[in-house]
Amino acid sequence: MENLSRRKALSLGVALGLVGLANPARAWASTDSVTGAAAGTGPEWIWDDAADPLMVSMLENGHVPTINTAWASWVNNDDPLPSGLPAEFAAYLGQVNQLPSWADPAKLARAADFNRRRDTYLFMLYGLGSGIMSTVIPREAKSVYWSAGGADMQDRAAKTFTFGYDLSQLGAFEPTGQFVVTANKTRVVHAAVRHLLPQSPHWRAVADETVPISAADILVTFHSLGTYVYRKLLDWKIPFPAADQEAFLHSWQVAIHLLGVPYEHIPKTWAAAEKQSAQVLTPILTPSTEGIALAEELLGLTAQIDLGVTRGFLNEFVRYVLSDEVGDWLGLERDYASAALVRTAWPAFILFREGLSPIMPTAFYMFDQFVRALAMLFLNKGSSGTTTPITIPTGNRAA
């Protein structure tokens, strides 16, 4: 474990042991960001000046249970702030619970429509692609595993899934949508975890950072979600007009901002996002003890669906969307019959759904039903199709 003074002298890339990057800090250059403003401190050293001190106060003064009770009914973007909140906390929410001035309502509306039209692919890519990729992002896997959420992965997966689900809904950013509230709740949870996780001896023993969930970490997560899905949709040759691409990116730009990432560090084009992803996500993917355990838990949860879909099918779909290398890292057993099914039937499924082939693949019904079941599994443990309660933790995983 590197000492603190040495760690402070390192960029994110060097601290993670990257090779081949002469100057990893350039990955965070802001010339291709939303505002195009000059970069200040790199996002690897930016956390959340607004939410972090607030949550230290809320946790240390025992206000979190009151907040969790009070905001349970605060769901839609136009819901009034709940009564019963500590005054300081309510004042904070009153300031942040709004869209940035640069948000484009037309683009956000188009993104919502795009998400509706492509929900089948998005559910599969977010659930079995990005979800499992998160287990080979070392910082994310270790932070998730040793936080309170790591002890109940179905609940943790539901909360993570609802972020993407709310983002994908029609009207997500409109008054009757839910995403602005979901994002603000998630931002507060991040701030709580930043205070709590460094108190865990288990996390400190494996972490290469002293405070988790920096702006850089959030951007890495964005690339494992938005940038990854963008590239997969193109690779699968799914019709993806330029206007849809721009709108999809804009929805993620607003989402990242609502989580507290400074404007100047948010990529403004997909080209910039893919370039950044290649520098800060791809080289750091690697297995960890925590990540392997999380992947097994997540795939075990998904196997509960039981629509004739075997664990071998799940393993092979993960290998298909992420790579055999990732599958080997996670110890996913091979099922060559399922591999052949996935690699032949899934492309045929896409062609039929897009009206590019008149032939319905024999596995069409299985894929279609599996996607829907996957979505419901992670929405409040399958008991709700509308929302998943988000609560602020007060501790860490015990062991």
Tab-separated table of C-alpha atoms in Angstrom:
chain	number	residue	atom	x	y	z
A	1	MET	CA	0.000	0.000	0.000
A	2	GLU	CA	1.451	3.329	-1.012
A	3	ASN	CA	1.727	5.975	1.659
A	4	LEU	CA	-0.515	9.003	1.480
A	5	SER	CA	2.106	11.522	0.433
A	6	ARG	CA	3.182	9.345	-2.471
A	7	ARG	CA	-0.409	8.750	-3.539
A	8	LYS	CA	-1.167	12.463	-3.617
A	9	ALA	CA	1.692	12.927	-6.053
A	10	LEU	CA	0.277	10.441	-8.522
A	11	SER	CA	-2.294	10.863	-11.233
A	12	LEU	CA	-5.213	8.452	-11.347
A	13	GLY	CA	-3.617	6.442	-14.114
A	14	VAL	CA	-0.286	5.959	-12.354
A	15	ALA	CA	-1.966	5.168	-9.036
A	16	LEU	CA	-3.826	2.374	-10.817
A	17	GLY	CA	-0.620	1.059	-12.336
A	18	LEU	CA	-1.401	1.978	-15.943
A	19	VAL	CA	1.317	1.571	-18.524
A	20	GLY	CA	1.659	3.109	-21.939
A	21	LEU	CA	0.255	6.525	-20.992
A	22	ALA	CA	2.996	9.115	-20.979
A	23	ASN	CA	0.685	11.605	-19.300
A	24	PRO	CA	-2.494	9.966	-17.995
A	25	ALA	CA	-3.758	13.305	-16.672
A	26	ARG	CA	-4.398	14.343	-20.287
A	27	ALA	CA	-7.274	11.873	-20.316
A	28	TRP	CA	-9.195	14.407	-18.260
A	29	ALA	CA	-8.366	17.432	-20.436
A	30	SER	CA	-11.416	19.624	-20.834
A	31	THR	CA	-11.092	20.939	-24.383
A	32	ASP	CA	-13.721	18.382	-25.413
A	33	SER	CA	-15.942	18.887	-22.374
A	34	VAL	CA	-19.421	20.365	-22.248
A	35	THR	CA	-18.337	23.945	-21.611
A	36	GLY	CA	-14.903	23.827	-23.221
A	37	ALA	CA	-13.557	25.744	-20.230
A	38	ALA	CA	-9.996	25.372	-19.044
A	39	ALA	CA	-9.575	22.479	-16.650
A	40	GLY	CA	-8.663	23.144	-13.073
A	41	THR	CA	-7.951	20.373	-10.614
A	42	GLY	CA	-8.213	16.987	-12.278
A	43	PRO	CA	-11.428	15.077	-11.467
A	44	GLU	CA	-9.454	12.361	-9.671
A	45	TRP	CA	-9.025	14.926	-6.881
A	46	ILE	CA	-12.574	16.299	-6.975
A	47	TRP	CA	-15.301	14.919	-4.758
A	48	ASP	CA	-18.405	16.967	-3.798
A	49	ASP	CA	-17.910	20.234	-1.941
A	50	ALA	CA	-21.663	20.757	-1.561
A	51	ALA	CA	-22.928	17.321	-0.508
A	52	ASP	CA	-19.920	15.880	1.348
A	53	PRO	CA	-19.747	18.222	4.374
A	54	LEU	CA	-23.542	18.180	4.582
A	55	MET	CA	-23.660	14.409	4.893
A	56	VAL	CA	-20.872	14.353	7.465
A	57	SER	CA	-23.101	16.588	9.578
A	58	MET	CA	-26.224	14.525	8.909
A	59	LEU	CA	-24.476	11.256	9.808
A	60	GLU	CA	-22.634	12.492	12.857
A	61	ASN	CA	-25.768	14.138	14.264
A	62	GLY	CA	-27.945	11.084	13.688
A	63	HIS	CA	-30.306	12.679	11.143
A	64	VAL	CA	-30.129	9.999	8.454
A	65	PRO	CA	-33.002	7.765	9.708
A	66	THR	CA	-35.255	10.837	9.786
A	67	ILE	CA	-34.231	11.757	6.228
A	68	ASN	CA	-34.846	8.226	4.940
A	69	THR	CA	-38.323	8.225	6.432
A	70	ALA	CA	-39.166	11.730	5.249
A	71	TRP	CA	-38.071	11.357	1.629
A	72	ALA	CA	-39.613	7.925	1.000
A	73	SER	CA	-42.621	9.626	-0.617
A	74	TRP	CA	-40.469	12.098	-2.578
A	75	VAL	CA	-40.439	10.389	-5.992
A	76	ASN	CA	-41.506	12.605	-8.897
A	77	ASN	CA	-39.512	15.607	-10.052
A	78	ASP	CA	-42.386	17.977	-9.286
A	79	ASP	CA	-43.091	16.556	-5.827
A	80	PRO	CA	-42.639	19.218	-3.150
A	81	LEU	CA	-39.686	18.679	-0.849
A	82	PRO	CA	-40.865	16.439	1.975
A	83	SER	CA	-41.595	17.891	5.363
A	84	GLY	CA	-39.644	16.712	8.369
A	85	LEU	CA	-36.201	17.134	6.822
A	86	PRO	CA	-33.443	18.867	8.772
A	87	ALA	CA	-33.399	22.521	7.684
A	88	GLU	CA	-29.830	22.361	6.367
A	89	PHE	CA	-30.608	19.273	4.296
A	90	ALA	CA	-33.828	20.743	2.900
A	91	ALA	CA	-31.974	23.919	1.906
A	92	TYR	CA	-29.388	21.854	0.036
A	93	LEU	CA	-32.051	19.922	-1.887
A	94	GLY	CA	-33.804	23.171	-2.738
A	95	GLN	CA	-30.615	24.388	-4.428
A	96	VAL	CA	-29.689	21.272	-6.410
A	97	ASN	CA	-33.085	19.821	-7.334
A	98	GLN	CA	-33.211	21.409	-10.776
A	99	LEU	CA	-31.764	20.983	-14.252
A	100	PRO	CA	-28.644	22.893	-15.267
A	101	SER	CA	-29.135	26.009	-17.370
A	102	TRP	CA	-27.540	24.302	-20.382
A	103	ALA	CA	-29.970	21.347	-20.383
A	104	ASP	CA	-31.833	21.150	-23.700
A	105	PRO	CA	-35.474	20.019	-23.225
A	106	ALA	CA	-35.813	18.982	-26.875
A	107	LYS	CA	-32.746	16.742	-26.690
A	108	LEU	CA	-33.862	15.255	-23.388
A	109	ALA	CA	-37.293	14.492	-24.865
A	110	ARG	CA	-35.698	12.858	-27.900
A	111	ALA	CA	-33.391	10.827	-25.639
A	112	ALA	CA	-36.406	9.566	-23.705
A	113	ASP	CA	-38.104	8.506	-26.920
A	114	PHE	CA	-34.903	6.826	-28.106
A	115	ASN	CA	-34.633	4.933	-24.807
A	116	ARG	CA	-38.236	3.748	-25.195
A	117	ARG	CA	-37.573	2.503	-28.722
A	118	ARG	CA	-34.363	0.734	-27.737
A	119	ASP	CA	-35.287	-0.469	-24.260
A	120	THR	CA	-34.720	-4.149	-25.106
A	121	TYR	CA	-31.088	-3.599	-25.999
A	122	LEU	CA	-30.559	-1.128	-23.167
A	123	PHE	CA	-31.848	-3.541	-20.522
A	124	MET	CA	-29.517	-6.282	-21.742
A	125	LEU	CA	-26.505	-4.015	-22.089
A	126	TYR	CA	-26.985	-2.175	-18.817
A	127	GLY	CA	-27.895	-5.340	-16.914
A	128	LEU	CA	-25.541	-8.014	-18.271
A	129	GLY	CA	-22.937	-5.738	-19.870
A	130	SER	CA	-22.368	-2.695	-17.693
A	131	GLY	CA	-23.549	-4.437	-14.539
A	132	ILE	CA	-20.966	-7.191	-14.831
A	133	MET	CA	-18.306	-4.803	-16.165
A	134	SER	CA	-18.577	-2.921	-12.878
A	135	THR	CA	-17.204	-6.001	-11.128
A	136	VAL	CA	-13.912	-5.726	-13.041
A	137	ILE	CA	-13.499	-2.005	-12.312
A	138	PRO	CA	-11.368	-2.467	-9.176
A	139	ARG	CA	-12.240	0.723	-7.320
A	140	GLU	CA	-15.942	0.356	-7.992
A	141	ALA	CA	-16.020	-3.327	-7.067
A	142	LYS	CA	-14.167	-2.787	-3.791
A	143	SER	CA	-16.268	0.225	-2.834
A	144	VAL	CA	-19.532	-1.584	-3.580
A	145	TYR	CA	-18.491	-4.782	-1.826
A	146	TRP	CA	-17.380	-3.159	1.431
A	147	SER	CA	-20.164	-0.573	1.630
A	148	ALA	CA	-23.450	-1.412	3.331
A	149	GLY	CA	-25.043	-2.175	-0.036
A	150	GLY	CA	-22.556	-4.943	-0.737
A	151	ALA	CA	-24.144	-7.091	1.954
A	152	ASP	CA	-27.482	-7.207	0.070
A	153	MET	CA	-26.693	-7.311	-3.614
A	154	GLN	CA	-30.258	-7.708	-4.839
A	155	ASP	CA	-31.237	-4.505	-3.047
A	156	ARG	CA	-28.006	-2.819	-4.205
A	157	ALA	CA	-28.608	-3.959	-7.793
A	158	ALA	CA	-32.182	-2.664	-7.626
A	159	LYS	CA	-30.970	0.769	-6.557
A	160	THR	CA	-28.352	0.847	-9.299
A	161	PHE	CA	-30.807	-0.411	-11.888
A	162	THR	CA	-33.418	2.191	-10.959
A	163	PHE	CA	-30.932	4.956	-11.792
A	164	GLY	CA	-30.694	3.746	-15.384
A	165	TYR	CA	-34.371	2.814	-15.503
A	166	ASP	CA	-35.522	6.285	-14.389
A	167	LEU	CA	-33.062	7.881	-16.830
A	168	SER	CA	-34.577	5.800	-19.637
A	169	GLN	CA	-38.210	6.639	-18.970
A	170	LEU	CA	-40.363	8.910	-21.116
A	171	GLY	CA	-40.397	12.321	-19.465
A	172	ALA	CA	-37.486	11.372	-17.193
A	173	PHE	CA	-36.437	15.008	-16.793
A	174	GLU	CA	-39.910	16.504	-16.974
A	175	PRO	CA	-41.950	17.463	-13.882
A	176	THR	CA	-43.822	14.153	-13.854
A	177	GLY	CA	-40.642	12.122	-14.351
A	178	GLN	CA	-38.464	10.747	-11.567
A	179	PHE	CA	-34.873	11.025	-12.682
A	180	VAL	CA	-33.941	14.386	-11.152
A	181	VAL	CA	-35.066	13.137	-7.737
A	182	THR	CA	-33.335	9.784	-8.256
A	183	ALA	CA	-30.085	11.533	-9.218
A	184	ASN	CA	-30.185	13.839	-6.212
A	185	LYS	CA	-30.823	10.938	-3.858
A	186	THR	CA	-27.949	9.017	-5.443
A	187	ARG	CA	-25.637	12.020	-5.073
A	188	VAL	CA	-26.409	12.200	-1.352
A	189	VAL	CA	-25.807	8.455	-0.966
A	190	HIS	CA	-22.411	8.889	-2.655
A	191	ALA	CA	-21.552	11.642	-0.175
A	192	ALA	CA	-22.522	9.419	2.750
A	193	VAL	CA	-20.384	6.568	1.425
A	194	ARG	CA	-17.404	8.922	1.053
A	195	HIS	CA	-17.599	9.576	4.781
A	196	LEU	CA	-18.398	6.034	5.873
A	197	LEU	CA	-16.200	3.812	3.719
A	198	PRO	CA	-12.835	5.220	4.869
A	199	GLN	CA	-13.879	4.081	8.362
A	200	SER	CA	-13.955	0.455	7.168
A	201	PRO	CA	-10.721	-1.423	7.922
A	202	HIS	CA	-11.695	-3.981	5.274
A	203	TRP	CA	-11.959	-1.322	2.548
A	204	ARG	CA	-8.782	0.464	3.653
A	205	ALA	CA	-6.882	-2.821	3.416
A	206	VAL	CA	-7.632	-3.203	-0.302
A	207	ALA	CA	-8.224	0.348	-1.560
A	208	ASP	CA	-5.692	2.401	-3.518
A	209	GLU	CA	-7.484	5.653	-2.661
A	210	THR	CA	-8.250	7.356	0.624
A	211	VAL	CA	-11.672	8.723	-0.350
A	212	PRO	CA	-13.940	6.820	-2.782
A	213	ILE	CA	-16.229	8.016	-5.587
A	214	SER	CA	-14.269	10.954	-6.986
A	215	ALA	CA	-15.527	12.789	-10.048
A	216	ALA	CA	-13.057	10.651	-12.009
A	217	ASP	CA	-14.623	7.477	-10.597
A	218	ILE	CA	-18.082	8.705	-11.640
A	219	LEU	CA	-16.810	9.418	-15.148
A	220	VAL	CA	-15.320	5.929	-15.339
A	221	THR	CA	-18.734	4.553	-14.373
A	222	PHE	CA	-20.350	6.717	-17.059
A	223	HIS	CA	-18.040	5.180	-19.643
A	224	SER	CA	-18.952	1.679	-18.447
A	225	LEU	CA	-22.593	2.618	-19.014
A	226	GLY	CA	-23.263	5.337	-21.591
A	227	THR	CA	-20.109	5.109	-23.689
A	228	TYR	CA	-20.126	1.316	-23.633
A	229	VAL	CA	-23.786	1.139	-24.722
A	230	TYR	CA	-23.226	3.737	-27.445
A	231	ARG	CA	-20.427	1.660	-28.956
A	232	LYS	CA	-22.353	-1.622	-28.669
A	233	LEU	CA	-25.393	-0.198	-30.455
A	234	LEU	CA	-23.138	0.877	-33.311
A	235	ASP	CA	-21.308	-2.461	-33.380
A	236	TRP	CA	-24.639	-4.302	-33.512
A	237	LYS	CA	-25.640	-2.084	-36.453
A	238	ILE	CA	-28.823	-0.957	-34.754
A	239	PRO	CA	-30.216	2.130	-36.548
A	240	PHE	CA	-28.844	5.041	-34.537
A	241	PRO	CA	-29.306	8.410	-36.315
A	242	ALA	CA	-26.984	11.280	-35.422
A	243	ALA	CA	-29.802	13.173	-33.682
A	244	ASP	CA	-30.498	10.157	-31.452
A	245	GLN	CA	-26.795	9.796	-30.683
A	246	GLU	CA	-26.562	13.453	-29.683
A	247	ALA	CA	-29.696	13.253	-27.553
A	248	PHE	CA	-28.528	10.057	-25.817
A	249	LEU	CA	-25.228	11.730	-24.946
A	250	HIS	CA	-26.973	14.871	-23.707
A	251	SER	CA	-29.133	12.876	-21.300
A	252	TRP	CA	-25.984	11.361	-19.844
A	253	GLN	CA	-24.261	14.751	-19.663
A	254	VAL	CA	-27.132	16.088	-17.574
A	255	ALA	CA	-27.165	12.915	-15.465
A	256	ILE	CA	-23.446	13.181	-14.700
A	257	HIS	CA	-23.850	16.838	-13.787
A	258	LEU	CA	-26.703	16.008	-11.387
A	259	LEU	CA	-24.302	13.626	-9.636
A	260	GLY	CA	-21.940	16.524	-8.967
A	261	VAL	CA	-19.334	16.200	-11.735
A	262	PRO	CA	-18.106	19.693	-12.734
A	263	TYR	CA	-19.191	20.914	-16.165
A	264	GLU	CA	-15.687	21.230	-17.531
A	265	HIS	CA	-14.921	17.539	-17.125
A	266	ILE	CA	-17.980	16.151	-18.904
A	267	PRO	CA	-17.226	15.012	-22.497
A	268	LYS	CA	-19.138	17.057	-25.051
A	269	THR	CA	-19.001	14.566	-27.959
A	270	TRP	CA	-19.046	10.807	-28.320
A	271	ALA	CA	-15.642	10.997	-29.972
A	272	ALA	CA	-14.286	12.702	-26.851
A	273	ALA	CA	-16.073	10.200	-24.618
A	274	GLU	CA	-14.666	7.196	-26.493
A	275	LYS	CA	-11.176	8.675	-26.424
A	276	GLN	CA	-11.440	9.274	-22.688
A	277	SER	CA	-12.891	5.812	-22.101
A	278	ALA	CA	-9.989	4.187	-23.925
A	279	GLN	CA	-7.589	6.002	-21.602
A	280	VAL	CA	-9.319	5.741	-18.228
A	281	LEU	CA	-11.605	2.682	-18.355
A	282	THR	CA	-10.234	0.025	-20.683
A	283	PRO	CA	-6.701	-0.109	-19.186
A	284	ILE	CA	-7.920	-0.478	-15.581
A	285	LEU	CA	-10.284	-3.409	-16.102
A	286	THR	CA	-9.017	-6.304	-14.024
A	287	PRO	CA	-10.427	-8.887	-11.599
A	288	SER	CA	-10.365	-8.552	-7.820
A	289	THR	CA	-11.485	-10.800	-4.996
A	290	GLU	CA	-14.399	-8.481	-4.315
A	291	GLY	CA	-15.355	-8.169	-7.963
A	292	ILE	CA	-15.405	-11.921	-8.546
A	293	ALA	CA	-17.680	-12.351	-5.528
A	294	LEU	CA	-20.004	-9.584	-6.728
A	295	ALA	CA	-20.231	-11.032	-10.235
A	296	GLU	CA	-21.183	-14.415	-8.837
A	297	GLU	CA	-23.879	-12.825	-6.661
A	298	LEU	CA	-25.271	-10.769	-9.546
A	299	LEU	CA	-25.390	-13.677	-11.953
A	300	GLY	CA	-26.909	-15.831	-9.234
A	301	LEU	CA	-29.681	-13.258	-8.813
A	302	THR	CA	-30.320	-13.170	-12.538
A	303	ALA	CA	-30.555	-16.947	-12.626
A	304	GLN	CA	-33.658	-16.670	-10.416
A	305	ILE	CA	-35.653	-15.624	-13.474
A	306	ASP	CA	-35.907	-19.237	-14.705
A	307	LEU	CA	-37.576	-18.886	-18.069
A	308	GLY	CA	-35.679	-21.780	-19.468
A	309	VAL	CA	-32.569	-19.617	-19.405
A	310	THR	CA	-29.702	-21.492	-17.843
A	311	ARG	CA	-26.728	-20.160	-15.942
A	312	GLY	CA	-24.654	-21.293	-18.892
A	313	PHE	CA	-26.652	-18.953	-21.130
A	314	LEU	CA	-26.014	-16.052	-18.738
A	315	ASN	CA	-22.295	-16.816	-18.632
A	316	GLU	CA	-22.101	-16.933	-22.415
A	317	PHE	CA	-24.115	-13.739	-22.898
A	318	VAL	CA	-21.708	-11.954	-20.554
A	319	ARG	CA	-18.803	-13.318	-22.567
A	320	TYR	CA	-20.544	-12.169	-25.762
A	321	VAL	CA	-21.077	-8.577	-24.631
A	322	LEU	CA	-17.853	-8.145	-22.638
A	323	SER	CA	-15.283	-10.672	-23.979
A	324	ASP	CA	-13.959	-14.100	-23.139
A	325	GLU	CA	-11.119	-12.454	-21.244
A	326	VAL	CA	-13.550	-10.895	-18.767
A	327	GLY	CA	-15.412	-14.207	-18.574
A	328	ASP	CA	-12.174	-15.998	-17.731
A	329	TRP	CA	-11.263	-13.391	-15.093
A	330	LEU	CA	-14.600	-14.015	-13.383
A	331	GLY	CA	-14.348	-17.785	-13.693
A	332	LEU	CA	-17.523	-18.097	-15.776
A	333	GLU	CA	-17.861	-21.720	-16.818
A	334	ARG	CA	-18.187	-22.350	-20.548
A	335	ASP	CA	-21.399	-23.633	-22.120
A	336	TYR	CA	-20.626	-24.041	-25.788
A	337	ALA	CA	-24.193	-24.882	-26.800
A	338	SER	CA	-25.386	-21.626	-25.214
A	339	ALA	CA	-22.467	-19.782	-26.783
A	340	ALA	CA	-23.568	-20.919	-30.230
A	341	LEU	CA	-27.167	-19.901	-29.474
A	342	VAL	CA	-26.199	-16.431	-28.279
A	343	ARG	CA	-23.800	-15.714	-31.107
A	344	THR	CA	-26.234	-16.787	-33.824
A	345	ALA	CA	-29.709	-16.090	-32.395
A	346	TRP	CA	-29.022	-12.674	-30.847
A	347	PRO	CA	-27.946	-11.005	-34.125
A	348	ALA	CA	-30.976	-12.630	-35.798
A	349	PHE	CA	-33.166	-11.344	-32.966
A	350	ILE	CA	-31.915	-7.801	-33.619
A	351	LEU	CA	-32.514	-8.068	-37.372
A	352	PHE	CA	-36.073	-9.271	-36.852
A	353	ARG	CA	-36.895	-6.630	-34.226
A	354	GLU	CA	-35.547	-3.893	-36.482
A	355	GLY	CA	-37.580	-5.096	-39.463
A	356	LEU	CA	-34.422	-5.962	-41.367
A	357	SER	CA	-35.302	-9.644	-41.662
A	358	PRO	CA	-38.688	-11.335	-42.139
A	359	ILE	CA	-37.500	-14.474	-40.366
A	360	MET	CA	-38.308	-14.733	-36.675
A	361	PRO	CA	-35.509	-16.612	-34.869
A	362	THR	CA	-36.656	-19.628	-32.877
A	363	ALA	CA	-35.207	-18.009	-29.722
A	364	PHE	CA	-37.139	-14.761	-30.227
A	365	TYR	CA	-39.699	-15.410	-27.496
A	366	MET	CA	-37.038	-16.514	-25.013
A	367	PHE	CA	-34.980	-13.348	-25.548
A	368	ASP	CA	-38.027	-11.089	-25.432
A	369	GLN	CA	-39.386	-12.535	-22.203
A	370	PHE	CA	-35.962	-12.699	-20.599
A	371	VAL	CA	-35.378	-8.978	-21.127
A	372	ARG	CA	-38.671	-8.130	-19.435
A	373	ALA	CA	-38.019	-10.480	-16.547
A	374	LEU	CA	-34.525	-9.056	-16.106
A	375	ALA	CA	-35.986	-5.564	-15.766
A	376	MET	CA	-38.577	-6.603	-13.198
A	377	LEU	CA	-36.094	-8.598	-11.133
A	378	PHE	CA	-34.090	-5.499	-10.334
A	379	LEU	CA	-37.019	-3.146	-9.804
A	380	ASN	CA	-37.469	-3.285	-6.035
A	381	LYS	CA	-36.736	-7.031	-5.911
A	382	GLY	CA	-39.392	-7.655	-8.517
A	383	SER	CA	-42.210	-6.240	-6.369
A	384	SER	CA	-42.594	-2.909	-8.163
A	385	GLY	CA	-42.447	-1.823	-11.774
A	386	THR	CA	-42.368	1.868	-10.988
A	387	THR	CA	-39.778	2.793	-8.403
A	388	THR	CA	-37.125	1.479	-6.043
A	389	PRO	CA	-36.665	3.204	-2.660
A	390	ILE	CA	-33.235	4.773	-2.229
A	391	THR	CA	-31.984	5.033	1.337
A	392	ILE	CA	-28.871	6.610	2.832
A	393	PRO	CA	-26.597	4.131	4.623
A	394	THR	CA	-25.380	4.674	8.172
A	395	GLY	CA	-22.609	2.077	8.199
A	396	ASN	CA	-20.479	-0.299	6.127
A	397	ARG	CA	-20.447	-4.017	5.404
A	398	ALA	CA	-19.400	-5.797	8.572
A	399	ALA	CA	-17.344	-8.539	6.914
